[in-house]
Amino acid sequence: MAEVEWIHRHPRAEDLRIGLICWAGTYLTFEACKNTITATAKCLGRRQTWELLVSNEHDTQAVVRVKSLQGLYLLCEPDGSVCYGRPRTSHHGCFLLRFHRNGKWTLQCIISGRYLESDGENVFCHSRVLSAYHMWTPRPALHVHVTLYSPMHQSFARADHTMGRIWMDAAVPCLEECGFVLHFQDGCYHLETSTHHFLSHLDRLVPQPSSQTAFHMQVRPGGIIALCDGEGGTLYPQGAHQLLCLGSNPRRGEEWFILQHFPTWISLRAKSRRFLSVMYDGDVCAASERLTPMSLFQFECDSDNLTLQLRSTNGYYLAQRCHRTIIADGHPLESDTFFHVHWNCGKIILQSSNGRFLGIVSNGLLMTSSTIPGPNEELGIRLANRSFLILRGRYGYVGSSSEHELMQCNMDQPDYIQLLPCRQGIYHFQGWIFLVDNILRHFPSLGKICSQLLYRTSGEQLTHSTGTKWLLYSRRQKWHPIGRQ
């Protein structure tokens, strides 16, 4: 089967959300209890996250509505007050969004012509004369572990740690080097690689964040961004090898990237310890003893109904076909590409829409072979493109704070959880302390790791226990003062 060009998927809705920071450094905030809008919050949370609904966009401006995660819209009233609710007319709640060269936005009410502004606490629309108080800084609200995709070059950014550079040359974002952590501090962004190096203004990767790794961001609706040094230089791919570096003369649109959450890629192993791989004709077979690009699958799981799609590096999805075979030739919305996933002690069992389970038959092919799962239907799963996790919950990131001993789940900036593989599909969280059954257990940063710590005395796995309460303590060193909060 001929390979297809990797088709870049449109960003998810959560990747397009933003926060808006006023001149005082605080965020536009949805106040559910007060039926009003304020600008008092110092961190980006759910009530500070907004969606832009664009009806008309040009190079320097767009007509938008601003919608909260609660489903209500930002509304400007005739007396200049700002509240939230549902638009009463076709233009009610519409703003003219202008993009300024310094990266700031202004929002002008379509009906009254007044600008959205804040005094550092209250939000209102009173003045028709533009000033610095009307400027808002957009901050992407997506998860900080991201990819950079160039629509013009149709490729992803890739960190080359051997040469200390970043290239815009990855056709498929399946490598750990294609993931970057985007740190926001003091209005600037620091781009960190998977080995914890930072891109500098000198086009090199350096070990510490500093003023030379700080970039200003231009943001457009749709998850589109550009990174600048604030002195006329802009990041864009240059030269025959597409080196990502600062320059002053990009071709039209070459400096714009699509920012998306870094996708999860996995490998799957059969009972024979061989990796599942896509063959040249699209068959999926447990044949390879070594991990190859054709053994990697993008893991797209719907946590609400536990359905899973697996996308191969050839651009197609695994799909159930005639004679119960599994072929990597499916398309995103095809019903035969959705499988129900069952988790079993670090392994997964996949069930097709006809009720049969995917398993390895005698010739090594992956087929929907059984109505009752057994060892041949269990697949070992391992993360293939990340050696650490960044956890984000409903109220923020999991991280440490100098004011609290316990790990916090509402942080604006995350801590890394370094992963140490123990068994297939089971990982240690390195350098953390667990409180299990009132006993503190520490995973040291270095040295021997005991696999018994993953289990309770009864033999039940901690990760599958619902009755055990466990807390996380940090043993992580603090960041350099520039680059992280």
Short mmCIF file of C-alpha atoms in Angstrom, two decimals:
data_model
loop_
_atom_site.label_atom_id
_atom_site.label_comp_id
_atom_site.label_asym_id
_atom_site.label_seq_id
_atom_site.Cartn_x
_atom_site.Cartn_y
_atom_site.Cartn_z
CA MET A 1 0.00 0.00 0.00
CA ALA A 2 1.38 3.39 -0.96
CA GLU A 3 2.13 5.81 1.86
CA VAL A 4 0.16 9.03 2.01
CA GLU A 5 1.29 12.48 2.98
CA TRP A 6 0.73 13.11 6.69
CA ILE A 7 -2.38 15.27 6.94
CA HIS A 8 -2.21 17.83 9.69
CA ARG A 9 -5.41 17.69 11.73
CA HIS A 10 -7.23 20.89 12.62
CA PRO A 11 -6.59 21.97 16.23
CA ARG A 12 -9.03 20.77 18.86
CA ALA A 13 -11.39 23.29 20.44
CA GLU A 14 -9.39 23.29 23.68
CA ASP A 15 -6.23 24.17 21.74
CA LEU A 16 -7.85 27.41 20.50
CA ARG A 17 -8.78 28.91 23.88
CA ILE A 18 -7.04 31.97 25.27
CA GLY A 19 -6.64 34.11 28.33
CA LEU A 20 -6.68 37.94 28.13
CA ILE A 21 -4.28 39.94 30.33
CA CYS A 22 -4.91 43.63 30.96
CA TRP A 23 -2.27 46.35 31.40
CA ALA A 24 -2.15 45.60 35.17
CA GLY A 25 -1.07 42.00 34.58
CA THR A 26 -4.39 40.44 35.68
CA TYR A 27 -6.76 38.26 33.68
CA LEU A 28 -10.22 38.89 32.30
CA THR A 29 -12.37 36.77 34.62
CA PHE A 30 -15.87 35.30 34.52
CA GLU A 31 -17.46 35.89 37.94
CA ALA A 32 -20.28 33.37 38.20
CA CYS A 33 -21.50 34.49 41.64
CA LYS A 34 -21.50 38.23 40.91
CA ASN A 35 -23.00 38.12 37.39
CA THR A 36 -20.20 40.35 36.19
CA ILE A 37 -16.75 40.41 34.55
CA THR A 38 -13.62 41.46 36.45
CA ALA A 39 -9.86 41.58 35.91
CA THR A 40 -8.50 40.60 39.31
CA ALA A 41 -7.12 37.07 38.83
CA LYS A 42 -3.34 36.66 38.69
CA CYS A 43 -3.34 33.17 37.14
CA LEU A 44 -4.95 31.51 34.15
CA GLY A 45 -7.72 29.15 35.24
CA ARG A 46 -11.06 27.98 33.93
CA ARG A 47 -12.83 31.26 34.72
CA GLN A 48 -10.06 33.15 32.91
CA THR A 49 -10.27 30.99 29.77
CA TRP A 50 -12.23 32.18 26.74
CA GLU A 51 -13.17 31.00 23.27
CA LEU A 52 -13.18 33.33 20.26
CA LEU A 53 -15.94 32.88 17.71
CA VAL A 54 -14.69 34.58 14.54
CA SER A 55 -17.17 35.75 11.90
CA ASN A 56 -14.90 37.87 9.72
CA GLU A 57 -11.09 37.97 9.77
CA HIS A 58 -8.51 40.00 7.84
CA ASP A 59 -4.77 40.57 8.24
CA THR A 60 -5.03 43.11 11.05
CA GLN A 61 -8.51 42.65 12.48
CA ALA A 62 -11.47 40.32 12.95
CA VAL A 63 -15.07 40.47 14.16
CA VAL A 64 -15.45 38.15 17.14
CA ARG A 65 -17.64 37.10 20.01
CA VAL A 66 -15.93 36.17 23.30
CA LYS A 67 -17.42 33.09 24.97
CA SER A 68 -16.67 31.69 28.42
CA LEU A 69 -16.27 27.99 29.19
CA GLN A 70 -19.64 28.25 30.95
CA GLY A 71 -21.26 28.93 27.55
CA LEU A 72 -22.09 32.61 28.13
CA TYR A 73 -20.85 35.58 26.13
CA LEU A 74 -19.04 38.80 26.98
CA LEU A 75 -21.59 41.61 26.52
CA CYS A 76 -21.20 45.39 26.42
CA GLU A 77 -24.33 47.25 27.60
CA PRO A 78 -25.47 50.75 26.50
CA ASP A 79 -24.35 52.32 29.83
CA GLY A 80 -20.79 51.03 29.29
CA SER A 81 -20.99 48.19 31.80
CA VAL A 82 -19.73 44.74 30.87
CA CYS A 83 -21.51 41.55 31.87
CA TYR A 84 -22.12 38.07 30.52
CA GLY A 85 -25.19 36.41 29.06
CA ARG A 86 -26.68 35.58 25.68
CA PRO A 87 -26.75 38.10 22.79
CA ARG A 88 -30.16 39.74 22.25
CA THR A 89 -29.47 40.93 18.68
CA SER A 90 -27.20 39.94 15.81
CA HIS A 91 -24.56 42.55 16.80
CA HIS A 92 -24.96 42.34 20.58
CA GLY A 93 -21.74 40.94 22.02
CA CYS A 94 -19.73 41.50 18.82
CA PHE A 95 -16.32 43.16 19.06
CA LEU A 96 -13.88 44.41 16.45
CA LEU A 97 -10.65 42.67 17.39
CA ARG A 98 -7.51 44.49 16.19
CA PHE A 99 -4.04 42.93 16.17
CA HIS A 100 -1.32 45.43 17.08
CA ARG A 101 2.35 45.14 16.11
CA ASN A 102 3.44 44.89 19.75
CA GLY A 103 1.43 41.66 20.11
CA LYS A 104 -1.43 43.33 22.01
CA TRP A 105 -5.11 43.14 21.15
CA THR A 106 -7.89 45.70 21.43
CA LEU A 107 -11.58 44.82 21.54
CA GLN A 108 -13.97 47.53 20.33
CA CYS A 109 -17.72 47.12 20.78
CA ILE A 110 -19.37 47.02 17.34
CA ILE A 111 -22.52 48.82 18.52
CA SER A 112 -21.10 51.63 20.67
CA GLY A 113 -17.57 51.94 19.28
CA ARG A 114 -16.16 51.90 22.81
CA TYR A 115 -13.10 49.87 23.79
CA LEU A 116 -13.00 47.11 26.37
CA GLU A 117 -10.77 48.23 29.24
CA SER A 118 -9.97 47.63 32.90
CA ASP A 119 -8.78 49.66 35.84
CA GLY A 120 -7.02 46.59 37.22
CA GLU A 121 -10.18 45.33 38.91
CA ASN A 122 -13.38 46.28 37.09
CA VAL A 123 -14.04 45.87 33.36
CA PHE A 124 -16.07 48.34 31.29
CA CYS A 125 -16.48 50.00 27.88
CA HIS A 126 -16.45 53.80 28.31
CA SER A 127 -13.96 55.40 25.95
CA ARG A 128 -13.81 55.70 22.16
CA VAL A 129 -10.26 57.13 22.28
CA LEU A 130 -7.63 54.39 22.13
CA SER A 131 -5.06 54.28 24.94
CA ALA A 132 -2.71 51.84 26.68
CA TYR A 133 -5.51 50.92 29.11
CA HIS A 134 -7.40 49.29 26.22
CA MET A 135 -4.58 46.90 25.36
CA TRP A 136 -4.97 43.20 26.19
CA THR A 137 -2.25 40.55 25.93
CA PRO A 138 -3.55 37.21 24.59
CA ARG A 139 -2.14 34.06 26.16
CA PRO A 140 -2.86 30.64 24.60
CA ALA A 141 -4.68 28.50 27.16
CA LEU A 142 -3.80 25.11 25.71
CA HIS A 143 -1.64 22.59 27.55
CA VAL A 144 1.98 23.83 27.72
CA HIS A 145 3.40 20.64 26.10
CA VAL A 146 3.05 21.61 22.45
CA THR A 147 4.11 21.11 18.84
CA LEU A 148 4.95 23.84 16.33
CA TYR A 149 3.60 23.17 12.84
CA SER A 150 4.49 25.27 9.80
CA PRO A 151 1.54 25.41 7.36
CA MET A 152 3.79 26.80 4.63
CA HIS A 153 6.41 24.04 4.88
CA GLN A 154 3.92 21.38 6.09
CA SER A 155 6.35 20.16 8.72
CA PHE A 156 6.89 20.17 12.48
CA ALA A 157 9.70 21.62 14.56
CA ARG A 158 12.28 19.09 15.79
CA ALA A 159 15.01 19.68 18.37
CA ASP A 160 18.44 18.35 17.41
CA HIS A 161 20.31 18.03 20.70
CA THR A 162 23.47 16.76 19.02
CA MET A 163 23.90 20.00 17.08
CA GLY A 164 22.05 22.22 19.56
CA ARG A 165 19.59 23.49 16.96
CA ILE A 166 15.89 23.28 16.07
CA TRP A 167 14.90 22.24 12.54
CA MET A 168 11.52 22.56 10.88
CA ASP A 169 11.79 19.22 9.09
CA ALA A 170 9.68 16.55 10.85
CA ALA A 171 6.91 15.21 8.60
CA VAL A 172 5.22 13.34 11.49
CA PRO A 173 5.35 14.51 15.16
CA CYS A 174 6.00 11.03 16.57
CA LEU A 175 9.40 11.76 18.14
CA GLU A 176 9.97 13.12 21.63
CA GLU A 177 12.16 15.80 20.01
CA CYS A 178 9.02 17.27 18.36
CA GLY A 179 7.55 18.20 21.74
CA PHE A 180 8.28 21.55 23.42
CA VAL A 181 7.23 23.08 26.72
CA LEU A 182 6.05 26.66 26.41
CA HIS A 183 6.81 28.66 29.57
CA PHE A 184 5.14 32.03 30.13
CA GLN A 185 6.69 34.63 32.42
CA ASP A 186 6.63 38.41 32.54
CA GLY A 187 4.76 38.62 29.24
CA CYS A 188 7.33 36.52 27.34
CA TYR A 189 7.68 32.88 26.34
CA HIS A 190 10.55 30.42 26.72
CA LEU A 191 10.64 27.39 24.40
CA GLU A 192 12.04 24.34 26.21
CA THR A 193 12.99 21.06 24.52
CA SER A 194 12.49 17.49 25.77
CA THR A 195 16.03 17.50 27.23
CA HIS A 196 15.31 20.73 29.14
CA HIS A 197 17.27 23.10 26.92
CA PHE A 198 15.99 26.46 25.72
CA LEU A 199 16.05 28.11 22.31
CA SER A 200 18.07 31.34 22.44
CA HIS A 201 18.13 34.43 20.24
CA LEU A 202 21.46 33.12 18.89
CA ASP A 203 19.61 30.12 17.36
CA ARG A 204 21.31 27.73 19.79
CA LEU A 205 19.95 25.50 22.55
CA VAL A 206 21.18 26.61 25.98
CA PRO A 207 20.79 24.86 29.36
CA GLN A 208 19.25 27.76 31.31
CA PRO A 209 16.42 30.24 30.62
CA SER A 210 17.41 33.90 30.51
CA SER A 211 16.53 37.15 28.80
CA GLN A 212 18.18 35.69 25.69
CA THR A 213 15.61 32.87 25.57
CA ALA A 214 12.58 35.15 26.03
CA PHE A 215 10.34 35.63 22.99
CA HIS A 216 7.33 37.85 22.42
CA MET A 217 4.32 36.11 20.89
CA GLN A 218 1.92 37.33 18.23
CA VAL A 219 -1.39 35.45 18.49
CA ARG A 220 -4.15 35.05 15.92
CA PRO A 221 -7.47 33.22 16.27
CA GLY A 222 -7.23 29.55 15.30
CA GLY A 223 -4.14 28.68 17.35
CA ILE A 224 -1.80 30.60 15.02
CA ILE A 225 1.26 32.24 16.58
CA ALA A 226 4.55 33.93 15.69
CA LEU A 227 7.57 34.35 17.99
CA CYS A 228 9.69 37.54 17.95
CA ASP A 229 12.65 38.89 19.90
CA GLY A 230 11.12 42.36 20.35
CA GLU A 231 13.88 44.00 18.30
CA GLY A 232 12.65 43.30 14.79
CA GLY A 233 13.67 39.63 14.55
CA THR A 234 11.14 36.85 13.95
CA LEU A 235 11.53 33.08 14.16
CA TYR A 236 11.02 31.25 10.87
CA PRO A 237 12.62 28.30 8.97
CA GLN A 238 15.66 29.31 6.92
CA GLY A 239 18.10 27.68 4.55
CA ALA A 240 18.03 24.37 2.72
CA HIS A 241 17.69 22.41 5.99
CA GLN A 242 14.94 24.64 7.45
CA LEU A 243 16.86 25.86 10.50
CA LEU A 244 14.51 27.63 12.93
CA CYS A 245 16.21 30.92 13.68
CA LEU A 246 15.64 34.66 13.94
CA GLY A 247 15.47 36.73 10.78
CA SER A 248 13.95 39.91 9.44
CA ASN A 249 12.75 38.94 5.98
CA PRO A 250 10.33 35.98 6.04
CA ARG A 251 8.27 35.14 3.01
CA ARG A 252 4.64 36.07 3.45
CA GLY A 253 3.19 33.75 6.11
CA GLU A 254 6.45 31.88 6.75
CA GLU A 255 6.70 33.18 10.31
CA TRP A 256 3.30 31.78 11.39
CA PHE A 257 2.97 28.44 13.19
CA ILE A 258 0.02 26.42 14.42
CA LEU A 259 0.32 25.68 18.12
CA GLN A 260 -1.17 22.37 19.28
CA HIS A 261 -1.00 20.05 22.26
CA PHE A 262 1.79 17.48 21.80
CA PRO A 263 0.08 14.22 20.73
CA THR A 264 0.67 10.92 22.52
CA TRP A 265 2.41 8.17 20.55
CA ILE A 266 2.68 4.62 21.83
CA SER A 267 4.12 1.23 20.96
CA LEU A 268 2.22 -2.04 21.38
CA ARG A 269 3.78 -5.44 22.10
CA ALA A 270 2.24 -8.86 21.71
CA LYS A 271 2.72 -11.84 24.03
CA SER A 272 5.68 -12.85 21.86
CA ARG A 273 7.43 -9.58 22.89
CA ARG A 274 7.36 -8.42 19.27
CA PHE A 275 6.14 -4.96 18.37
CA LEU A 276 2.98 -4.44 16.34
CA SER A 277 4.05 -2.86 13.05
CA VAL A 278 2.34 -1.73 9.87
CA MET A 279 3.61 -3.66 6.85
CA TYR A 280 3.99 -2.32 3.30
CA ASP A 281 0.50 -3.54 2.29
CA GLY A 282 -1.20 -2.04 5.35
CA ASP A 283 -1.46 -5.29 7.35
CA VAL A 284 -0.68 -5.01 11.05
CA CYS A 285 1.65 -7.75 12.25
CA ALA A 286 3.56 -8.62 15.43
CA ALA A 287 6.82 -9.11 13.55
CA SER A 288 9.45 -6.62 14.67
CA GLU A 289 11.84 -7.21 17.56
CA ARG A 290 13.03 -3.61 17.36
CA LEU A 291 11.06 -0.40 17.61
CA THR A 292 10.75 1.27 14.19
CA PRO A 293 8.71 4.27 12.96
CA MET A 294 6.11 1.84 11.58
CA SER A 295 5.69 0.46 15.12
CA LEU A 296 4.43 3.78 16.46
CA PHE A 297 0.78 4.74 16.77
CA GLN A 298 -0.84 8.03 17.69
CA PHE A 299 -3.09 7.39 20.69
CA GLU A 300 -6.42 9.20 20.31
CA CYS A 301 -8.67 8.21 23.20
CA ASP A 302 -12.11 9.52 24.09
CA SER A 303 -12.13 9.31 27.89
CA ASP A 304 -15.91 9.80 28.07
CA ASN A 305 -16.84 6.54 26.31
CA LEU A 306 -13.45 4.74 26.40
CA THR A 307 -13.12 4.50 22.63
CA LEU A 308 -9.72 4.57 20.98
CA GLN A 309 -8.34 5.33 17.54
CA LEU A 310 -4.79 4.39 16.55
CA ARG A 311 -3.15 6.36 13.76
CA SER A 312 -0.07 4.98 12.04
CA THR A 313 2.86 7.02 10.76
CA ASN A 314 1.59 6.32 7.23
CA GLY A 315 -1.26 8.74 7.97
CA TYR A 316 -4.02 6.12 8.15
CA TYR A 317 -5.98 4.71 11.09
CA LEU A 318 -6.21 1.06 12.09
CA ALA A 319 -9.58 -0.23 10.90
CA GLN A 320 -11.47 -3.52 10.96
CA ARG A 321 -11.92 -4.88 7.45
CA CYS A 322 -13.41 -7.98 5.82
CA HIS A 323 -12.41 -11.45 7.07
CA ARG A 324 -11.77 -9.89 10.50
CA THR A 325 -8.45 -8.38 9.43
CA ILE A 326 -7.06 -5.13 10.82
CA ILE A 327 -5.64 -2.84 8.13
CA ALA A 328 -3.99 0.58 8.49
CA ASP A 329 -6.10 2.26 5.80
CA GLY A 330 -8.86 3.95 7.79
CA HIS A 331 -9.98 7.58 7.88
CA PRO A 332 -10.72 9.75 10.95
CA LEU A 333 -14.55 9.58 10.99
CA GLU A 334 -14.88 5.98 9.85
CA SER A 335 -16.81 3.92 12.38
CA ASP A 336 -14.57 0.87 11.86
CA THR A 337 -11.57 2.82 13.21
CA PHE A 338 -13.07 3.12 16.71
CA PHE A 339 -12.23 0.42 19.26
CA HIS A 340 -13.40 -0.01 22.82
CA VAL A 341 -10.44 -0.16 25.17
CA HIS A 342 -10.18 -2.29 28.33
CA TRP A 343 -7.29 -1.68 30.73
CA ASN A 344 -5.76 -4.66 32.51
CA CYS A 345 -2.73 -4.18 34.80
CA GLY A 346 -0.62 -2.10 32.41
CA LYS A 347 -1.92 -3.84 29.29
CA ILE A 348 -4.82 -3.03 27.01
CA ILE A 349 -7.43 -5.17 25.28
CA LEU A 350 -9.14 -3.72 22.20
CA GLN A 351 -12.67 -4.64 21.18
CA SER A 352 -14.07 -3.93 17.72
CA SER A 353 -17.57 -2.72 16.89
CA ASN A 354 -18.70 -6.31 16.14
CA GLY A 355 -17.93 -7.33 19.72
CA ARG A 356 -14.83 -9.38 18.93
CA PHE A 357 -11.45 -8.69 20.50
CA LEU A 358 -8.28 -7.88 18.60
CA GLY A 359 -5.64 -10.57 18.94
CA ILE A 360 -2.55 -12.03 17.35
CA VAL A 361 -3.21 -15.18 15.31
CA SER A 362 -0.70 -17.92 14.47
CA ASN A 363 0.83 -16.11 11.46
CA GLY A 364 1.45 -12.98 13.53
CA LEU A 365 -1.34 -10.86 12.01
CA LEU A 366 -3.59 -8.67 14.13
CA MET A 367 -7.22 -9.75 13.66
CA THR A 368 -10.57 -9.63 15.44
CA SER A 369 -10.27 -13.27 16.39
CA SER A 370 -11.97 -13.98 19.70
CA THR A 371 -15.21 -13.38 21.58
CA ILE A 372 -13.43 -13.92 24.92
CA PRO A 373 -10.10 -12.14 25.56
CA GLY A 374 -7.04 -14.15 26.54
CA PRO A 375 -3.25 -13.75 26.53
CA ASN A 376 -3.18 -13.32 22.73
CA GLU A 377 -5.53 -10.35 23.04
CA GLU A 378 -3.49 -8.54 25.69
CA LEU A 379 -1.16 -5.90 24.29
CA GLY A 380 1.63 -4.31 26.29
CA ILE A 381 1.56 -0.53 25.95
CA ARG A 382 4.45 1.88 26.34
CA LEU A 383 4.72 5.63 25.79
CA ALA A 384 6.97 6.19 22.79
CA ASN A 385 7.45 9.95 22.60
CA ARG A 386 7.82 11.28 26.15
CA SER A 387 10.00 10.57 29.14
CA PHE A 388 8.06 12.86 31.47
CA LEU A 389 4.48 13.91 32.16
CA ILE A 390 2.93 17.31 32.72
CA LEU A 391 -0.42 16.89 34.47
CA ARG A 392 -3.22 19.42 34.20
CA GLY A 393 -6.58 19.09 35.95
CA ARG A 394 -9.74 21.12 36.11
CA TYR A 395 -8.17 23.98 38.07
CA GLY A 396 -4.60 24.05 36.79
CA TYR A 397 -1.33 22.13 36.66
CA VAL A 398 0.09 19.74 39.24
CA GLY A 399 3.10 21.44 40.76
CA SER A 400 4.94 22.44 43.90
CA SER A 401 4.71 25.68 45.81
CA SER A 402 7.02 27.21 48.42
CA GLU A 403 3.92 27.98 50.50
CA HIS A 404 2.67 24.38 50.69
CA GLU A 405 4.29 21.05 51.46
CA LEU A 406 1.72 19.06 49.49
CA MET A 407 1.61 19.12 45.72
CA GLN A 408 -0.95 21.59 44.40
CA CYS A 409 -3.37 20.97 41.54
CA ASN A 410 -4.11 24.62 40.68
CA MET A 411 -0.70 25.86 39.59
CA ASP A 412 -0.13 28.24 36.69
CA GLN A 413 3.19 26.53 35.88
CA PRO A 414 3.70 22.76 36.15
CA ASP A 415 6.32 20.47 37.62
CA TYR A 416 7.70 17.62 35.54
CA ILE A 417 6.97 14.01 36.50
CA GLN A 418 9.92 11.99 35.24
CA LEU A 419 8.86 8.53 34.12
CA LEU A 420 10.85 5.38 34.93
CA PRO A 421 9.48 2.29 33.13
CA CYS A 422 9.10 -0.66 35.49
CA ARG A 423 6.93 -3.18 33.67
CA GLN A 424 5.00 -3.04 30.44
CA GLY A 425 2.61 -0.13 30.81
CA ILE A 426 3.61 0.58 34.42
CA TYR A 427 5.82 3.51 35.40
CA HIS A 428 7.45 4.93 38.49
CA PHE A 429 7.11 8.66 39.20
CA GLN A 430 10.73 9.57 39.89
CA GLY A 431 11.68 11.80 42.82
CA TRP A 432 8.23 11.84 44.46
CA ILE A 433 6.83 10.66 47.79
CA PHE A 434 3.58 8.70 47.98
CA LEU A 435 1.37 8.43 51.05
CA VAL A 436 -0.18 4.97 50.81
CA ASP A 437 -2.21 3.54 53.68
CA ASN A 438 -0.68 6.17 55.99
CA ILE A 439 2.87 5.09 55.11
CA LEU A 440 5.21 7.54 53.38
CA ARG A 441 7.10 5.93 50.52
CA HIS A 442 9.74 7.83 48.61
CA PHE A 443 10.85 7.27 45.02
CA PRO A 444 14.44 8.57 45.05
CA SER A 445 15.72 10.67 42.20
CA LEU A 446 18.65 8.29 41.71
CA GLY A 447 19.43 4.76 42.69
CA LYS A 448 17.52 1.51 42.86
CA ILE A 449 13.76 1.59 42.38
CA CYS A 450 11.75 -1.15 44.05
CA SER A 451 8.90 -2.47 41.92
CA GLN A 452 7.07 -3.57 45.09
CA LEU A 453 6.18 0.06 45.75
CA LEU A 454 3.62 -0.13 42.96
CA TYR A 455 1.54 -2.60 44.95
CA ARG A 456 -0.36 -2.59 48.20
CA THR A 457 0.20 -5.41 50.69
CA SER A 458 -2.88 -7.16 49.37
CA GLY A 459 -1.31 -7.32 45.91
CA GLU A 460 -3.85 -4.91 44.43
CA GLN A 461 -2.30 -2.33 42.12
CA LEU A 462 -2.31 1.20 43.46
CA THR A 463 -3.25 2.63 40.08
CA HIS A 464 -6.44 0.56 40.04
CA SER A 465 -7.42 1.13 43.67
CA THR A 466 -10.41 3.34 44.39
CA GLY A 467 -10.34 3.08 48.15
CA THR A 468 -6.74 4.09 48.77
CA LYS A 469 -6.05 7.79 49.21
CA TRP A 470 -2.63 8.89 48.04
CA LEU A 471 -0.95 12.27 48.12
CA LEU A 472 2.09 13.54 46.25
CA TYR A 473 5.00 15.40 47.76
CA SER A 474 7.62 17.18 45.72
CA ARG A 475 11.35 16.64 45.93
CA ARG A 476 12.06 18.73 42.84
CA GLN A 477 14.64 21.50 42.71
CA LYS A 478 13.34 25.00 42.11
CA TRP A 479 13.65 26.69 38.76
CA HIS A 480 16.03 29.39 37.72
CA PRO A 481 14.21 32.69 38.50
CA ILE A 482 13.93 33.62 34.81
CA GLY A 483 11.72 31.33 32.74
CA ARG A 484 9.39 29.74 35.27
CA GLN A 485 7.06 31.03 37.89
#
